[in-house]
Amino acid sequence: MSSIIPHTPTNHDQTQNDIHDPPPGTHFFVTTKAKAKAKAEENKNIILSTITQPFQWLQNLSTQLNPTFIVGIFLIHGLQQGFTASFFRVAADYYWKDIQKLQPSLVQIFAGIYFIPWVLKPVWGILTDAFPIRGYRRRPYFIGAGVIGAVSGMVLAAKGEMAAAVALGCFVGVSASMAIAEVTIDACIARNSIEVRSLAPDLQSLCGFCSSFGALVGFLSSGFFVHHLGPQGSLGVVAVPPALTVVLGFVIYEHRTDALHNEKKQVVEGVGTKIRTMYKTMKHPQVWKPSLYIFLSLALSVTTHEGHFYWYTDPKAGPAFSKEFVGVIYAIGAVASIIGVIIYHKALKDYPFRTLIFYAQLLHAISGVIDLFFILRWNLKIGIPDYIFVIIEESCTRITGKIKWMPMLVLSTQLCPLGIEGTFFALLMCIDSIGGLISKWGGGLLLHAVHVTRNDFTNLWLAVFIRDLLRFGTLAFIFLVPKKGQSEALLPSELSGENVSTTDANVDEETLELVPTNVKNEV
């Protein structure tokens, strides 16, 4: 009989048990630690993706389009339309107020006068499309625009006391420089939007980002320069971006046209053909209806900006904001514009035109009511300081305004026939500019009618109230906007670009090569 000998665990056995059977809670601890590590890695990837996504987006656009075209957007929409326009706005306001000592209603009329070059956009469009210089259709106009703007800015800053009419002429020169440069680059944008329709919202988003960021820098720096250099001296800064536009004219890639296209007879025939095609296109309801809505939405939104500016800086009736803080207010508005572009690009670019524009216009009209609260000083009654309330007001106005404007730009590019895209987009922008001109002059007449002056702001609230009513009234015309999506073709087949006239058959050889050959074949 064998005896049962109890087994005494050894150190080796204990070690084996420890390996196979971890202590209670160890598995939970390891799992929790692994999950935490995975979560941290995921957060790190999200942050990294957020940082790199804009660069990947730009790289994708540069891959599908010509890189010099992307550089052109940065220079024209970023520096010219963004920085120069914003800096020019603040410096000009102080120049008319402190140097020329004009009434706000007259300044509003003057602002309409140097807005006229934007009304002449079809002229610049026809020039760039039909009148090549030394075989180039785009380069010379970039160079010419840059020279005009640089000279006008330097004259404003360098010359001492000057008559208001002379100063106004220089202001018109700066404005003409921006308008011509924008028409030239917008012709390129319109062509790309036609050839690669899926990129149309992205191109407008890029333009919006560039102009808003440039405006942010311009507004932030404007108060500093105006304070230290004075309103007149600071206007010399607006000569710098046009000088860079001259450089762009020499470096941007463009095919040189055949010498035969420079003959006068060919040029005249080309202009006649473009005008007839424009007329034929504009007769279609798919084109004139949305164009009419965009015009009305701008014309009915009368601006009372000069009245606000004079009130902002008045030490008695208004909040008496300093020069630096006025620049900060507008800079915050530029940041809000960037936010508006981001909201559009991330969440709204797939909505149908009519739905998006309706709600954007409604929100824009509601945001205008905040202006009325500020003018009536109701913010003080509820305990909100002026400097906080003006930031809220500016942010709401800029965000809703940008969300309203972005789809209308996309809509305009989708209405352009291939072959005359530069001229026709300029025509549409001219219609918009006429609406903007009516808005400025209408605002000036409104300020004059309610007797808003340099020192009397008693009825400024009434002007703002009338302006807000007109914004709400625009909603009655929303039926003019198509219900189609933002990537869908809007033009009838005979105008969509397939049946371009023989005069424009060689358009690919006459314009900037904005899309690589392999992409063109795919499209």
Coordinates of C-alpha atoms in Angstrom, one line a residue:
M1 CA 0.0 0.0 0.0
S2 CA 1.4 3.3 -1.0
S3 CA 1.1 6.2 1.3
I4 CA -0.2 9.5 0.2
I5 CA 2.4 12.1 0.7
P6 CA 1.1 15.7 0.7
H7 CA 2.8 17.9 -1.9
T8 CA 4.4 21.0 -0.5
P9 CA 4.4 23.9 -3.1
T10 CA 7.9 25.0 -4.1
N11 CA 9.1 28.4 -5.1
H12 CA 9.1 27.1 -8.7
D13 CA 5.5 26.1 -8.5
Q14 CA 4.5 29.4 -7.0
T15 CA 6.3 31.2 -9.8
Q16 CA 4.4 29.2 -12.5
N17 CA 1.1 29.9 -10.8
D18 CA 1.9 33.6 -10.7
I19 CA 2.5 33.5 -14.4
H20 CA -0.7 31.8 -15.3
D21 CA -3.0 33.3 -12.7
P22 CA -2.3 37.0 -12.2
P23 CA -3.5 38.5 -8.9
P24 CA -7.1 39.7 -8.8
G25 CA -7.5 43.1 -10.4
T26 CA -4.4 42.9 -12.5
H27 CA -6.2 42.1 -15.8
F28 CA -8.6 45.0 -15.2
F29 CA -5.7 47.4 -14.6
V30 CA -3.8 46.3 -17.7
T31 CA -7.0 46.6 -19.9
T32 CA -7.8 50.1 -18.5
K33 CA -4.2 51.2 -19.1
A34 CA -4.3 49.9 -22.6
K35 CA -7.6 51.7 -23.3
A36 CA -6.2 54.9 -21.9
K37 CA -3.2 54.6 -24.1
A38 CA -5.3 53.9 -27.1
K39 CA -7.5 56.9 -26.3
A40 CA -4.5 59.2 -25.9
E41 CA -3.2 57.9 -29.2
E42 CA -6.6 58.5 -30.9
N43 CA -6.7 62.1 -29.5
K44 CA -3.2 62.7 -30.7
N45 CA -4.2 61.5 -34.2
I46 CA -7.3 63.7 -34.2
I47 CA -5.2 66.8 -33.2
L48 CA -2.5 65.9 -35.8
S49 CA -5.2 65.4 -38.4
T50 CA -6.9 68.7 -37.6
I51 CA -3.5 70.5 -38.0
T52 CA -2.5 68.7 -41.2
Q53 CA -6.0 68.7 -42.9
P54 CA -5.8 72.3 -44.3
F55 CA -2.4 71.5 -45.8
Q56 CA -3.6 68.3 -47.3
W57 CA -6.6 70.2 -48.7
L58 CA -4.3 72.8 -50.3
Q59 CA -2.0 70.0 -51.6
N60 CA -5.0 68.3 -53.2
L61 CA -6.1 71.6 -54.9
S62 CA -2.6 72.2 -56.1
T63 CA -2.4 68.7 -57.5
Q64 CA -5.6 69.1 -59.5
L65 CA -5.0 72.7 -60.4
N66 CA -2.0 74.7 -61.5
P67 CA 0.1 75.7 -58.4
T68 CA 0.6 79.3 -59.7
F69 CA -3.2 79.7 -59.8
I70 CA -3.3 78.8 -56.1
V71 CA -0.6 81.4 -55.4
G72 CA -2.6 83.9 -57.4
I73 CA -5.6 83.3 -55.2
F74 CA -3.5 83.9 -52.1
L75 CA -2.0 87.2 -53.5
I76 CA -5.2 88.6 -54.9
H77 CA -7.9 87.4 -52.5
G78 CA -5.6 87.3 -49.5
L79 CA -3.4 90.4 -49.8
Q80 CA -5.4 92.6 -52.3
Q81 CA -9.0 91.8 -51.3
G82 CA -8.3 90.9 -47.8
F83 CA -5.5 93.0 -46.3
T84 CA -5.6 96.0 -48.6
A85 CA -9.4 96.4 -48.6
S86 CA -9.6 96.1 -44.8
F87 CA -6.7 98.4 -44.1
F88 CA -7.9 100.9 -46.7
R89 CA -11.4 100.9 -45.1
V90 CA -10.2 102.0 -41.7
A91 CA -7.6 104.4 -43.0
A92 CA -10.0 106.0 -45.4
D93 CA -12.7 106.4 -42.7
Y94 CA -10.3 108.3 -40.5
Y95 CA -8.9 110.3 -43.5
W96 CA -12.3 111.6 -44.5
K97 CA -13.4 112.2 -40.9
D98 CA -10.2 113.8 -39.4
I99 CA -8.3 115.2 -42.4
Q100 CA -11.0 116.3 -44.8
K101 CA -13.7 116.7 -42.0
L102 CA -16.6 115.6 -44.2
Q103 CA -20.1 114.7 -43.1
P104 CA -20.9 110.9 -42.8
S105 CA -23.6 111.1 -45.5
L106 CA -21.1 112.6 -48.0
V107 CA -18.5 110.1 -47.1
Q108 CA -21.0 107.4 -47.9
I109 CA -21.6 108.9 -51.3
F110 CA -17.8 109.1 -51.9
A111 CA -17.5 105.4 -50.9
G112 CA -20.0 104.7 -53.7
I113 CA -17.9 106.7 -56.2
Y114 CA -14.7 104.8 -55.6
F115 CA -16.8 101.6 -55.8
I116 CA -17.5 102.4 -59.4
P117 CA -14.5 100.4 -60.7
W118 CA -16.2 97.3 -59.4
V119 CA -19.3 98.2 -61.5
L120 CA -17.1 98.3 -64.5
K121 CA -16.1 94.6 -64.1
P122 CA -17.5 93.6 -67.5
V123 CA -15.2 96.0 -69.1
W124 CA -12.2 94.5 -67.4
G125 CA -13.5 91.1 -68.2
I126 CA -13.8 91.8 -71.9
L127 CA -10.3 93.3 -71.9
T128 CA -8.8 90.2 -70.3
D129 CA -10.8 87.8 -72.5
A130 CA -10.6 89.5 -75.9
F131 CA -7.6 91.9 -75.9
P132 CA -4.3 90.1 -75.3
I133 CA -1.2 92.2 -74.9
R134 CA 1.9 90.7 -76.5
G135 CA 0.1 87.4 -76.7
Y136 CA -0.9 87.3 -73.0
R137 CA -4.4 87.6 -71.7
R138 CA -3.9 87.6 -67.9
R139 CA -0.3 88.7 -67.1
P140 CA -0.5 92.3 -68.4
Y141 CA -3.7 93.0 -66.5
F142 CA -2.1 91.8 -63.2
I143 CA 0.8 94.1 -63.9
G144 CA -1.3 97.0 -64.9
A145 CA -3.6 96.7 -61.9
G146 CA -0.6 96.5 -59.6
V147 CA 1.0 99.6 -61.1
I148 CA -2.2 101.7 -60.7
G149 CA -2.7 100.6 -57.1
A150 CA 0.9 101.2 -56.1
V151 CA 1.1 104.7 -57.6
S152 CA -2.2 105.8 -56.2
G153 CA -1.3 104.6 -52.7
M154 CA 2.1 106.4 -52.8
V155 CA 0.5 109.6 -54.0
L156 CA -2.0 109.6 -51.2
A157 CA 0.7 109.1 -48.6
A158 CA 3.4 111.3 -50.0
K159 CA 1.5 114.4 -51.0
G160 CA 0.6 116.9 -48.3
E161 CA -2.7 118.7 -48.2
M162 CA -4.8 117.9 -51.2
A163 CA -8.3 118.8 -52.4
A164 CA -11.0 116.3 -51.7
A165 CA -11.5 115.7 -55.4
V166 CA -7.8 114.8 -55.9
A167 CA -7.8 112.4 -52.9
L168 CA -11.0 110.9 -54.3
G169 CA -9.3 110.2 -57.6
C170 CA -6.5 108.4 -55.8
F171 CA -9.0 106.4 -53.9
V172 CA -10.6 105.4 -57.2
G173 CA -7.2 104.3 -58.4
V174 CA -6.7 102.0 -55.4
S175 CA -10.2 100.6 -55.9
A176 CA -9.6 100.1 -59.6
S177 CA -6.4 98.2 -58.9
M178 CA -8.3 95.8 -56.7
A179 CA -11.2 95.4 -59.1
I180 CA -9.0 94.6 -62.2
A181 CA -6.9 92.2 -60.3
E182 CA -9.9 90.4 -58.9
V183 CA -11.6 90.1 -62.3
T184 CA -8.5 88.6 -63.8
I185 CA -8.1 85.9 -61.1
D186 CA -11.9 85.3 -61.0
A187 CA -11.8 84.5 -64.7
C188 CA -9.4 81.7 -63.7
I189 CA -11.6 80.6 -60.8
A190 CA -14.8 80.5 -63.0
R191 CA -13.0 78.4 -65.6
N192 CA -11.9 75.9 -63.0
S193 CA -15.3 75.8 -61.4
I194 CA -16.7 74.9 -64.9
E195 CA -14.1 72.3 -65.7
V196 CA -14.1 70.6 -62.3
R197 CA -17.5 71.3 -60.8
S198 CA -16.8 69.3 -57.7
L199 CA -14.1 71.9 -56.8
A200 CA -16.4 74.9 -57.1
P201 CA -17.3 75.1 -53.4
D202 CA -13.7 74.4 -52.4
L203 CA -12.4 77.2 -54.6
Q204 CA -14.8 79.7 -53.1
S205 CA -13.9 78.4 -49.6
L206 CA -10.3 79.0 -50.4
C207 CA -11.0 82.5 -51.6
G208 CA -13.1 83.1 -48.4
F209 CA -10.3 81.8 -46.1
C210 CA -7.7 84.0 -47.8
S211 CA -9.8 87.2 -47.9
S212 CA -10.9 86.7 -44.3
F213 CA -7.4 86.0 -42.9
G214 CA -6.0 88.9 -44.9
A215 CA -8.8 91.2 -43.5
L216 CA -7.9 90.0 -40.0
V217 CA -4.3 91.1 -40.4
G218 CA -5.4 94.3 -42.1
F219 CA -7.8 95.3 -39.4
L220 CA -5.5 94.4 -36.6
S221 CA -2.7 96.5 -38.0
S222 CA -4.8 99.4 -39.3
G223 CA -5.4 101.0 -35.9
F224 CA -1.7 100.9 -35.0
F225 CA -0.6 102.5 -38.2
V226 CA -3.4 105.1 -38.2
H227 CA -2.5 106.1 -34.6
H228 CA 1.3 106.3 -35.2
L229 CA 1.5 107.5 -38.9
G230 CA -1.8 109.4 -39.1
P231 CA -4.6 108.6 -41.5
Q232 CA -2.8 110.0 -44.5
G233 CA 0.6 108.5 -43.9
S234 CA -0.8 105.1 -43.2
L235 CA -2.4 105.0 -46.7
G236 CA 1.1 104.3 -48.0
V237 CA 0.8 100.8 -46.7
V238 CA -1.9 100.0 -49.3
A239 CA 0.8 100.4 -52.0
V240 CA 2.6 97.3 -51.0
P241 CA 0.1 94.5 -52.1
P242 CA -0.4 96.0 -55.5
A243 CA 3.4 96.0 -56.0
L244 CA 3.3 92.2 -55.3
T245 CA 0.6 91.9 -57.8
V246 CA 3.0 93.3 -60.4
V247 CA 5.4 90.4 -59.5
L248 CA 2.6 87.9 -59.9
G249 CA 2.1 89.2 -63.4
F250 CA 5.6 88.2 -64.3
V251 CA 5.7 84.7 -62.6
I252 CA 2.2 83.3 -63.1
Y253 CA 2.1 80.6 -65.9
E254 CA 0.2 81.4 -69.0
H255 CA 0.2 80.2 -72.6
R256 CA 1.1 82.8 -75.2
T257 CA -1.6 83.2 -77.8
D258 CA -1.1 82.8 -81.6
A259 CA -0.1 86.0 -83.4
L260 CA -3.2 85.7 -85.6
H261 CA -5.4 86.4 -82.5
N262 CA -3.8 89.8 -82.2
E263 CA -5.2 91.0 -85.5
K264 CA -7.8 93.8 -85.1
K265 CA -10.5 92.0 -87.1
Q266 CA -10.2 88.9 -85.0
V267 CA -10.4 90.9 -81.8
V268 CA -13.5 92.8 -82.9
E269 CA -15.2 89.5 -84.0
G270 CA -14.3 87.9 -80.7
V271 CA -15.8 90.8 -78.7
G272 CA -19.0 90.7 -80.8
T273 CA -19.3 86.9 -80.3
K274 CA -18.8 87.2 -76.5
I275 CA -21.4 90.0 -76.2
R276 CA -23.9 87.9 -78.2
T277 CA -23.2 84.8 -76.1
M278 CA -23.6 86.9 -72.9
Y279 CA -26.9 88.2 -74.1
K280 CA -28.1 84.8 -75.1
T281 CA -27.1 83.4 -71.8
M282 CA -28.7 86.1 -69.7
K283 CA -32.0 85.6 -71.4
H284 CA -32.4 82.2 -69.9
P285 CA -34.6 82.1 -66.8
Q286 CA -32.0 79.7 -65.2
V287 CA -29.6 82.7 -65.3
W288 CA -31.5 85.9 -64.9
K289 CA -33.7 84.8 -62.0
P290 CA -30.8 84.0 -59.6
S291 CA -28.9 87.0 -60.9
L292 CA -31.9 89.2 -60.0
Y293 CA -32.1 87.7 -56.5
I294 CA -28.4 88.3 -55.8
F295 CA -28.8 91.9 -57.1
L296 CA -31.9 92.6 -54.9
S297 CA -30.3 91.0 -51.8
L298 CA -27.4 93.5 -52.1
A299 CA -29.3 96.5 -53.2
L300 CA -32.0 96.2 -50.5
S301 CA -29.4 95.7 -47.7
V302 CA -28.5 99.4 -47.5
T303 CA -25.4 100.1 -45.5
T304 CA -25.2 102.7 -42.8
H305 CA -21.5 102.0 -42.1
E306 CA -20.3 105.6 -42.0
G307 CA -23.0 106.6 -39.5
H308 CA -21.9 103.7 -37.3
F309 CA -18.2 104.7 -37.6
Y310 CA -18.8 108.3 -36.7
W311 CA -21.0 107.2 -33.8
Y312 CA -18.4 104.7 -32.6
T313 CA -15.7 107.4 -32.3
D314 CA -17.9 110.2 -30.9
P315 CA -16.9 111.1 -27.3
K316 CA -20.4 112.3 -26.3
A317 CA -23.2 110.5 -28.1
G318 CA -21.3 107.2 -28.8
P319 CA -19.0 104.8 -27.0
A320 CA -15.8 106.8 -28.0
F321 CA -13.8 103.8 -29.2
S322 CA -10.1 104.4 -29.8
K323 CA -8.4 104.0 -33.2
E324 CA -6.8 100.7 -32.0
F325 CA -10.0 99.3 -30.7
V326 CA -11.9 100.2 -33.9
G327 CA -9.3 98.1 -35.8
V328 CA -9.8 95.3 -33.2
I329 CA -13.6 95.4 -33.7
Y330 CA -13.1 94.9 -37.5
A331 CA -10.4 92.3 -36.9
I332 CA -12.9 90.3 -34.7
G333 CA -15.3 90.6 -37.6
A334 CA -12.6 89.1 -39.9
V335 CA -12.2 86.2 -37.5
A336 CA -16.0 85.8 -37.5
S337 CA -15.9 85.7 -41.4
I338 CA -13.3 82.9 -41.2
I339 CA -15.7 81.0 -38.9
G340 CA -18.5 81.6 -41.3
V341 CA -16.4 80.2 -44.2
I342 CA -15.5 77.1 -42.0
I343 CA -19.2 76.6 -41.2
Y344 CA -20.1 76.8 -44.8
H345 CA -17.2 74.5 -46.0
K346 CA -17.7 71.9 -43.3
A347 CA -21.5 71.7 -43.0
L348 CA -23.4 73.7 -45.6
K349 CA -21.8 73.2 -49.0
D350 CA -24.0 70.2 -49.8
Y351 CA -27.3 71.9 -49.2
P352 CA -29.5 73.1 -52.1
F353 CA -29.1 76.7 -53.1
R354 CA -32.6 77.9 -52.2
T355 CA -32.7 76.3 -48.7
L356 CA -29.3 77.5 -47.7
I357 CA -29.7 81.1 -49.0
F358 CA -33.1 81.5 -47.4
Y359 CA -32.0 80.6 -43.9
A360 CA -28.7 82.5 -44.3
Q361 CA -30.7 85.7 -45.3
L362 CA -33.1 85.2 -42.4
L363 CA -30.2 84.9 -39.9
H364 CA -28.5 87.9 -41.5
A365 CA -31.6 90.0 -41.1
I366 CA -32.0 88.9 -37.5
S367 CA -28.4 89.7 -36.7
G368 CA -29.0 93.2 -37.9
V369 CA -31.4 93.8 -35.1
I370 CA -28.4 93.6 -32.7
D371 CA -27.2 96.8 -34.3
L372 CA -30.5 98.5 -33.3
F373 CA -30.1 97.3 -29.7
F374 CA -26.6 98.8 -29.6
I375 CA -27.5 102.2 -31.1
L376 CA -30.4 102.5 -28.6
R377 CA -27.9 101.5 -25.8
W378 CA -30.2 98.8 -24.5
N379 CA -27.0 96.7 -23.8
L380 CA -26.2 99.1 -20.9
K381 CA -29.7 98.6 -19.5
I382 CA -29.1 94.8 -19.2
G383 CA -25.5 95.3 -17.9
I384 CA -23.4 94.4 -21.0
P385 CA -20.5 96.9 -21.6
D386 CA -20.1 98.5 -25.0
Y387 CA -16.9 96.8 -25.9
I388 CA -18.4 93.3 -25.3
F389 CA -21.7 94.1 -27.0
V390 CA -20.0 95.5 -30.1
I391 CA -17.9 92.3 -30.4
I392 CA -21.1 90.2 -30.2
E393 CA -22.8 92.4 -32.8
E394 CA -19.8 92.4 -35.2
S395 CA -19.4 88.6 -34.9
C396 CA -23.0 87.8 -35.6
T397 CA -23.2 90.1 -38.6
R398 CA -20.0 88.8 -40.2
I399 CA -20.7 85.1 -39.7
T400 CA -24.2 85.3 -41.1
G401 CA -23.1 87.6 -43.9
K402 CA -20.3 85.2 -45.0
I403 CA -22.7 82.2 -44.9
K404 CA -25.1 84.2 -47.0
W405 CA -22.5 85.3 -49.5
M406 CA -20.6 82.0 -50.1
P407 CA -23.4 80.1 -51.8
M408 CA -24.2 83.1 -54.0
L409 CA -20.6 83.2 -55.2
V410 CA -20.8 79.4 -56.0
L411 CA -24.1 80.1 -57.8
S412 CA -22.5 82.8 -59.9
T413 CA -19.6 80.6 -61.0
Q414 CA -22.1 77.8 -62.0
L415 CA -24.0 80.3 -64.3
C416 CA -20.9 81.0 -66.5
P417 CA -20.7 79.4 -70.0
L418 CA -17.4 77.9 -70.9
G419 CA -15.4 80.1 -73.3
I420 CA -16.6 83.5 -71.9
E421 CA -16.3 82.6 -68.3
G422 CA -14.1 85.6 -67.5
T423 CA -16.4 88.1 -69.2
F424 CA -19.6 86.6 -67.9
F425 CA -18.5 86.1 -64.3
A426 CA -17.4 89.8 -64.5
L427 CA -20.9 90.7 -65.8
L428 CA -22.5 88.9 -62.8
M429 CA -20.1 90.6 -60.4
C430 CA -20.9 93.9 -62.1
I431 CA -24.6 93.3 -61.4
D432 CA -23.6 92.5 -57.8
S433 CA -21.5 95.6 -57.7
I434 CA -24.3 97.8 -58.9
G435 CA -26.4 96.3 -56.1
G436 CA -23.6 97.2 -53.7
L437 CA -23.3 100.7 -55.2
I438 CA -27.1 101.2 -54.7
S439 CA -26.6 99.9 -51.1
K440 CA -23.9 102.5 -50.4
W441 CA -25.6 105.5 -52.0
G442 CA -29.0 104.4 -50.6
G443 CA -27.4 104.3 -47.2
G444 CA -25.9 107.8 -47.7
L445 CA -29.2 109.2 -48.8
L446 CA -30.9 107.5 -45.8
L447 CA -28.4 109.0 -43.4
H448 CA -29.0 112.4 -45.0
A449 CA -32.8 112.0 -44.9
V450 CA -32.9 111.2 -41.2
H451 CA -30.4 114.1 -40.5
V452 CA -27.5 112.0 -39.2
T453 CA -24.4 114.4 -39.1
R454 CA -20.9 114.5 -37.6
N455 CA -22.4 115.5 -34.2
D456 CA -26.0 114.5 -34.3
F457 CA -26.9 110.8 -34.1
T458 CA -30.4 111.2 -32.7
N459 CA -32.1 109.4 -35.6
L460 CA -29.3 106.9 -36.4
W461 CA -31.6 104.2 -34.8
L462 CA -34.2 105.0 -37.4
A463 CA -31.8 104.5 -40.3
V464 CA -30.8 101.1 -38.8
F465 CA -34.4 100.1 -38.3
I466 CA -35.3 100.9 -42.0
R467 CA -32.2 98.9 -43.1
D468 CA -33.3 95.9 -41.1
L469 CA -36.8 95.9 -42.5
L470 CA -35.3 95.9 -46.0
R471 CA -33.2 92.8 -45.1
F472 CA -36.3 90.9 -44.0
G473 CA -38.1 92.1 -47.2
T474 CA -35.4 90.3 -49.4
L475 CA -36.9 87.0 -48.3
A476 CA -39.9 87.6 -50.5
F477 CA -37.8 87.1 -53.6
I478 CA -36.3 83.7 -52.6
F479 CA -38.4 81.9 -55.3
L480 CA -35.9 83.3 -57.8
V481 CA -33.1 81.0 -56.5
P482 CA -32.9 77.5 -58.0
K483 CA -33.5 74.5 -55.8
K484 CA -30.6 72.5 -57.3
G485 CA -27.5 71.4 -55.3
Q486 CA -24.3 73.4 -55.4
S487 CA -22.4 70.8 -57.5
E488 CA -25.2 70.4 -60.1
A489 CA -25.1 72.0 -63.6
L490 CA -27.5 74.9 -63.8
L491 CA -27.2 76.0 -67.4
P492 CA -29.1 74.3 -70.3
S493 CA -27.0 72.0 -72.5
E494 CA -26.5 74.5 -75.3
L495 CA -24.8 76.9 -72.9
S496 CA -23.0 74.4 -70.6
G497 CA -19.8 74.6 -72.6
E498 CA -20.2 71.7 -75.1
N499 CA -21.3 73.9 -77.9
V500 CA -18.9 76.8 -77.7
S501 CA -18.6 78.9 -80.8
T502 CA -15.7 78.4 -83.2
T503 CA -14.3 81.8 -82.2
D504 CA -13.8 80.5 -78.7
A505 CA -12.8 76.9 -79.8
N506 CA -9.2 77.6 -79.0
V507 CA -9.9 78.9 -75.5
D508 CA -7.6 76.3 -73.9
E509 CA -4.7 77.8 -75.8
E510 CA -5.6 81.4 -75.0
T511 CA -6.0 81.2 -71.2
L512 CA -4.1 80.2 -68.2
E513 CA -3.4 76.5 -68.0
L514 CA -5.1 76.1 -64.7
V515 CA -5.8 72.3 -64.9
P516 CA -3.1 69.8 -65.7
T517 CA -3.6 67.9 -69.0
N518 CA -4.4 64.6 -67.4
V519 CA -7.1 66.1 -65.2
K520 CA -8.6 67.8 -68.2
N521 CA -8.9 64.5 -70.0
E522 CA -10.6 62.9 -67.1
V523 CA -13.1 65.7 -66.8

